[in-house]
Tab-separated table of C-alpha atoms in Angstrom:
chain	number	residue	atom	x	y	z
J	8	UNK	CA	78.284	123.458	54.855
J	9	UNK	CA	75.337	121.272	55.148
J	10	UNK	CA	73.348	120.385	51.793
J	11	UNK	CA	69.709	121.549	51.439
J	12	UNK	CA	69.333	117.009	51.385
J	13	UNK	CA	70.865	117.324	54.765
J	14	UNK	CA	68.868	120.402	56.148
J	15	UNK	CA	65.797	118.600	54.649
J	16	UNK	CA	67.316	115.330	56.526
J	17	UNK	CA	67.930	117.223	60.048
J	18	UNK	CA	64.134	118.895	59.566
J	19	UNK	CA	62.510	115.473	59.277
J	20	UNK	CA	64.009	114.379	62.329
J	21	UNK	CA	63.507	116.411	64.676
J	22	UNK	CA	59.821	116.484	63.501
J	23	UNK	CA	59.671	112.817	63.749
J	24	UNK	CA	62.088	112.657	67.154
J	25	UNK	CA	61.656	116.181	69.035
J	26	UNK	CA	64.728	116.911	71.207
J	27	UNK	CA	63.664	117.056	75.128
J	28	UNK	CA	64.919	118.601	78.303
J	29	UNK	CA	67.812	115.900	79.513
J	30	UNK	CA	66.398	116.300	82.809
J	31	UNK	CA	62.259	116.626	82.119
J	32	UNK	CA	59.993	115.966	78.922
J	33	UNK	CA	59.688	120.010	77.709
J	34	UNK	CA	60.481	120.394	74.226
J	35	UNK	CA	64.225	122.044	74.367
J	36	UNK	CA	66.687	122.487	70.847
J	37	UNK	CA	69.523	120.321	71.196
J	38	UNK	CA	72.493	122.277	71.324
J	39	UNK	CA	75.810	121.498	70.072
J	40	UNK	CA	77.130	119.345	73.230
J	41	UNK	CA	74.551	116.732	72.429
J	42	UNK	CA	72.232	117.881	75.280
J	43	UNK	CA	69.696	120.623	76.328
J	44	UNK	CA	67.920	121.854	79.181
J	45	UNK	CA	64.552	123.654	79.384
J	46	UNK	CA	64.310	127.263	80.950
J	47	UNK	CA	63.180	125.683	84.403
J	48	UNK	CA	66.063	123.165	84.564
J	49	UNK	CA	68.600	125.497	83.179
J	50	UNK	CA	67.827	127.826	86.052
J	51	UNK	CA	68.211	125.764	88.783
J	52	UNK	CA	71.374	123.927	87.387
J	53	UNK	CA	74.581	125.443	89.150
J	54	UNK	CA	77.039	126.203	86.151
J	55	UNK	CA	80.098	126.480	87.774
J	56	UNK	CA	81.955	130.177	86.561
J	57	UNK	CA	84.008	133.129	87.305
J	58	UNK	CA	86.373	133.046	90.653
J	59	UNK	CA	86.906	128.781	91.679
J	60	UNK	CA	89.374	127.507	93.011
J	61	UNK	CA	92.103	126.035	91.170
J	62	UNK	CA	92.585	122.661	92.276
J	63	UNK	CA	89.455	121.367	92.817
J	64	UNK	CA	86.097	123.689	91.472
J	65	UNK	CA	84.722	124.857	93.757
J	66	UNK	CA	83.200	128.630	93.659
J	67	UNK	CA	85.382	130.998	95.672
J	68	UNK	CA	84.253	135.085	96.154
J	69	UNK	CA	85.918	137.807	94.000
J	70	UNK	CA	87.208	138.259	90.909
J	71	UNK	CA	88.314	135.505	88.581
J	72	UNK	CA	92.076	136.847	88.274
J	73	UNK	CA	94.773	133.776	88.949
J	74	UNK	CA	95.069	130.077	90.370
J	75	UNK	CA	93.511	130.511	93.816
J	76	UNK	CA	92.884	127.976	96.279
J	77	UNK	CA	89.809	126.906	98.716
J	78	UNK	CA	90.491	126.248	102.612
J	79	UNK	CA	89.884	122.642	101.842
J	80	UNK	CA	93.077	122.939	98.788
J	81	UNK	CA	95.973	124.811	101.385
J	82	UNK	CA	95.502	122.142	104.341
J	83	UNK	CA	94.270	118.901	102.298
J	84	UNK	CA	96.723	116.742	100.330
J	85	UNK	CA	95.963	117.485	96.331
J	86	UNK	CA	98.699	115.334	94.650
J	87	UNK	CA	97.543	116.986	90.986
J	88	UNK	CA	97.994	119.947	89.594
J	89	UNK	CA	94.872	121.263	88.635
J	90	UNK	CA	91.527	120.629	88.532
J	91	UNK	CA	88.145	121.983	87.033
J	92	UNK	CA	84.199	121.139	87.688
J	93	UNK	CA	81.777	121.849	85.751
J	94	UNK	CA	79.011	122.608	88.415
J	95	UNK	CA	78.038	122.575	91.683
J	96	UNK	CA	76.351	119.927	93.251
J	97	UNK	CA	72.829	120.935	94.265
J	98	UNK	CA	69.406	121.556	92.438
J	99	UNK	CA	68.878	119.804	88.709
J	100	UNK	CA	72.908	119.454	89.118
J	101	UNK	CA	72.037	116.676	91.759
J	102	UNK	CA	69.129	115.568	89.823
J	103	UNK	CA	71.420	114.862	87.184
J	104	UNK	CA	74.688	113.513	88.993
J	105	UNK	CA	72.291	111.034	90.764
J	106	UNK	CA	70.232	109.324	87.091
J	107	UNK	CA	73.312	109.196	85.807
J	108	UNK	CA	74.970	107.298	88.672
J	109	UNK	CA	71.571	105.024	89.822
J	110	UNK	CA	68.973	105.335	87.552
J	111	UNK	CA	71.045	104.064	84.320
J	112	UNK	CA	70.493	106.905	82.678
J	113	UNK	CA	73.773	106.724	80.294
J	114	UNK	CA	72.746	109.135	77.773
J	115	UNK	CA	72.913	112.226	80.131
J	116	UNK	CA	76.881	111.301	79.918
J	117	UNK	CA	76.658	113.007	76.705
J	118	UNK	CA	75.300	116.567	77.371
J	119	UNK	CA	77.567	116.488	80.663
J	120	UNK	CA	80.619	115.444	79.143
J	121	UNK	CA	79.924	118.421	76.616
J	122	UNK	CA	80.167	120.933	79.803
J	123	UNK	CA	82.784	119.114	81.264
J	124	UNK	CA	85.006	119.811	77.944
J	125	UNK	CA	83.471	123.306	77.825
J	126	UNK	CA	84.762	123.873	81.151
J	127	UNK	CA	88.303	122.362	81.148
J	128	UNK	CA	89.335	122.859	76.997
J	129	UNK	CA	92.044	125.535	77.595
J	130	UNK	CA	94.018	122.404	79.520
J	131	UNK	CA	93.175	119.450	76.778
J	132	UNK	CA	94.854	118.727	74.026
J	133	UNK	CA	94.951	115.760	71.555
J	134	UNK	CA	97.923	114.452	73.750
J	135	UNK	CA	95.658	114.119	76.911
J	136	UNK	CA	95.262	110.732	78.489
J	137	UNK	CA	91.817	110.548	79.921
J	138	UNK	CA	91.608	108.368	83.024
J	139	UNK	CA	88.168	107.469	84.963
J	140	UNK	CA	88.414	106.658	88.583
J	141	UNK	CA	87.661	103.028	88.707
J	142	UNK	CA	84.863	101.081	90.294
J	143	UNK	CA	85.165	97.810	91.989
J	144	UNK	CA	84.049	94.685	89.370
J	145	UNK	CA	81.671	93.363	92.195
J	146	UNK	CA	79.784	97.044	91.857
J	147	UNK	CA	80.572	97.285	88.053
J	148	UNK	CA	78.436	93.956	87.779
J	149	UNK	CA	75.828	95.368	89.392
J	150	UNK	CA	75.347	98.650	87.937
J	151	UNK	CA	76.723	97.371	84.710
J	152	UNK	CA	78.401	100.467	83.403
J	153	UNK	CA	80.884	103.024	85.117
J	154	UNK	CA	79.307	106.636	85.033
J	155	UNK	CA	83.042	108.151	85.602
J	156	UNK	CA	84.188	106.054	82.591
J	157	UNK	CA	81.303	107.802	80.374
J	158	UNK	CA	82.042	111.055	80.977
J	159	UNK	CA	85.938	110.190	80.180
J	160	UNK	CA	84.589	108.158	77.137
J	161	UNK	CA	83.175	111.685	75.827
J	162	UNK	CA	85.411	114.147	77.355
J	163	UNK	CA	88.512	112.284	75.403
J	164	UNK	CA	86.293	112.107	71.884
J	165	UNK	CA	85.490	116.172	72.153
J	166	UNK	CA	88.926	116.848	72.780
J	167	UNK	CA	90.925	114.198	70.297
J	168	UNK	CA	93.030	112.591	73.672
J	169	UNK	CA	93.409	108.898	74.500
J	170	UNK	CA	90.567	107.367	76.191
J	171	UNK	CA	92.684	104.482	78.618
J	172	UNK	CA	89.301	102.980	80.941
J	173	UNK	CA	91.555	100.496	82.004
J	174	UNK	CA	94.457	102.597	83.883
J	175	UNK	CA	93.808	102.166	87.201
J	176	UNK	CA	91.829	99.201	89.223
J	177	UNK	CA	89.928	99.695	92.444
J	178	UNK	CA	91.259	95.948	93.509
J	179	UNK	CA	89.730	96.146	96.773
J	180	UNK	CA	85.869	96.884	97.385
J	181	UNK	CA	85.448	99.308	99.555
J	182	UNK	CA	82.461	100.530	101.711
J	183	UNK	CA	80.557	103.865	100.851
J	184	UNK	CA	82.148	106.615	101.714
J	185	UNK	CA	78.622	108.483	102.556
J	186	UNK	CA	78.222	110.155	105.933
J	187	UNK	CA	82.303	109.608	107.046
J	188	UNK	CA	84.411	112.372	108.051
J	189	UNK	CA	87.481	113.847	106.051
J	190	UNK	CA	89.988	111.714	107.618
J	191	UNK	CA	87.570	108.405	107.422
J	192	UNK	CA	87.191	108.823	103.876
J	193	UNK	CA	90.650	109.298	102.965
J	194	UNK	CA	91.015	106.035	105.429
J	195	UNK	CA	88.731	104.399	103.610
J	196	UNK	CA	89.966	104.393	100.277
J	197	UNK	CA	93.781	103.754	101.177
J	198	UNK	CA	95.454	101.359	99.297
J	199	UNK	CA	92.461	100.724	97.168
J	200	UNK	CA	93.800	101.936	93.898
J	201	UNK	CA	96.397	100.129	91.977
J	202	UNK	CA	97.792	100.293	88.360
J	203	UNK	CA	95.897	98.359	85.520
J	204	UNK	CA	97.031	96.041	82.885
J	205	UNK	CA	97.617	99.072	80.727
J	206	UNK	CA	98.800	102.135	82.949
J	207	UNK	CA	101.196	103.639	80.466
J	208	UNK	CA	101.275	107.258	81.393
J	209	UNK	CA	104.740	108.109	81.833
J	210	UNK	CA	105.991	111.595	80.927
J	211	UNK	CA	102.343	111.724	80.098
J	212	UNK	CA	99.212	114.647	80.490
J	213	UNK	CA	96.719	112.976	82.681
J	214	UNK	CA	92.865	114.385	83.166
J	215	UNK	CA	91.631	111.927	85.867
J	216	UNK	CA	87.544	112.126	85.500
J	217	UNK	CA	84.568	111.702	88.169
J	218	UNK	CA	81.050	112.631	88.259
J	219	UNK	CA	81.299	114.384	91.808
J	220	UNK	CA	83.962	115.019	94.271
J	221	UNK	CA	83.299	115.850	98.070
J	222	UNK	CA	86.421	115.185	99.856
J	223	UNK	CA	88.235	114.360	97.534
J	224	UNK	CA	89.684	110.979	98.933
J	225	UNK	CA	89.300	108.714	95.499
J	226	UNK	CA	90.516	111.318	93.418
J	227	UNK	CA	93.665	111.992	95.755
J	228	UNK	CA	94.550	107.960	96.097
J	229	UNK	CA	93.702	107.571	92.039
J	230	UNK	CA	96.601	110.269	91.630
J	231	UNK	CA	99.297	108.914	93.696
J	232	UNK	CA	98.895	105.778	91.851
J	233	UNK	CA	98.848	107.891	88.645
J	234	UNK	CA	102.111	109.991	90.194
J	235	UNK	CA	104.191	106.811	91.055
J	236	UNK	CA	103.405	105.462	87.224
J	237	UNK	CA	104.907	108.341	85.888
J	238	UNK	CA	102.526	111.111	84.983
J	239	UNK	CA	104.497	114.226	84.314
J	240	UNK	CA	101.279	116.033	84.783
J	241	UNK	CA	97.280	115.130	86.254
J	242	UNK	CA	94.150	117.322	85.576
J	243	UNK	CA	91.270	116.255	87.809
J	244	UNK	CA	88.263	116.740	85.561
J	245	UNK	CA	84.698	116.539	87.873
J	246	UNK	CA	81.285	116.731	87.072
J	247	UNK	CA	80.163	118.190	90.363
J	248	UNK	CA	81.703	119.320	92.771
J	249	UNK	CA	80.033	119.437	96.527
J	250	UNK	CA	81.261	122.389	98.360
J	251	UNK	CA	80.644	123.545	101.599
J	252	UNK	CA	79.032	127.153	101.873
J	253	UNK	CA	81.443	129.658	102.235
């Protein structure tokens, strides 16, 4: 129970430092995840609910009434066992995936790790190794920071699991995988992955976190590596997921 000090305390602040829309400069109150949206941006950001499918997110018709699984899920490798996303990737959702990623624009990692959580808590639990999918060092030194690292960073903190950033190890660089086809991507990222100096997750949970997932070529090659180390069982956890429409 905060103390009338504190409420004082929490009053002054927000006077002197008035929370803002993560995504534009409207005045917002901060919610509970560490983020808000205005109205506006709240509107046009894709919250992913109700009927999705079960390995990978994305929104499916009908009712929301057991594991069900996309086109994409029944003819695509998925070497985990479930996974969750916590929007879709289009309007402020796109906005948001793309500061985060290129316009260093770290603190949105908070609010969007908060959904992420929101979205995925019934499969947490303090036992949960969280595992980002790894950038090369050459593009680490140049953006400085790995967004899918964030997200884990705050994903693991909300729900008391193991944070282990240094898991897995994208050893070779590899080129974008923008504007390649299905089987190109999953081409492209082949052999790529590779255990870290610290991948102990044998017999082990596994939530394996992203900002967006299209494909979902990284994620799959991230898991086998995760698989042949042992993990009894992987979670993909995604910020946004691009879907065709259906």
């Amino acid at each position: 129970m905060q103390t009338t000090l504190q409420r004082a305390a929490g009053a002054l602040r927000q006077a002197l430092y008035p929370a803002t829309c993560m995504m534009c400069d409207a005045r917002v109150q901060e919610d509970a995840d560490g983020g808000g949206l205005c109205p506006a941006c709240w509107a046009d950001t894709p919250f992913l609910s109700g009927a999705c499918c079960d390995l990978c997110g994305t929104p499916l018709p009908g009712q929301d009434d057991g594991p069900i699984h996309c086109d994409d899920c029944m003819t695509l490798a998925r070497p985990w066992d479930e996974g969750r996303a916590a929007l879709a990737y289009a309007g402020t959702a796109r906005r948001l995936v793309l500061a985060l990623k290129h316009g260093d624009r770290t603190e949105l990692a908070r609010g969007a790790g908060g959904w992420m959580h929101r979205r995925a808590r019934g499969l947490l639990t303090a036992e949960t190794v969280f595992v980002p999918v790894p950038v090369h060092r050459w593009r680490l030194l140049r953006r400085r920071y790995n967004q899918a690292a964030l997200l884990a960073a705050d994903v693991a903190r909300r729900a008391g699991g193991t944070f282990a950033p240094t898991t897995l190890v994208r050893h070779r660089r590899t080129p974008s995988q923008d504007h390649r086809s299905v089987a190109d991507r999953f081409a492209n990222v082949a052999g790529a992955i590779r255990p870290g100096p610290r991948a102990d997750v044998a017999g082990r949970h596994v939530a394996l976190v992203d900002d967006v997932m299209t494909s979902g070529a990284t994620l799959a090659a991230c898991a086998n590596v995760l698989r042949q180390a042992g993990a009894a069982r992987i979670t993909v956890l995604i910020l946004a997921r691009v879907a065709k429409d259906r």
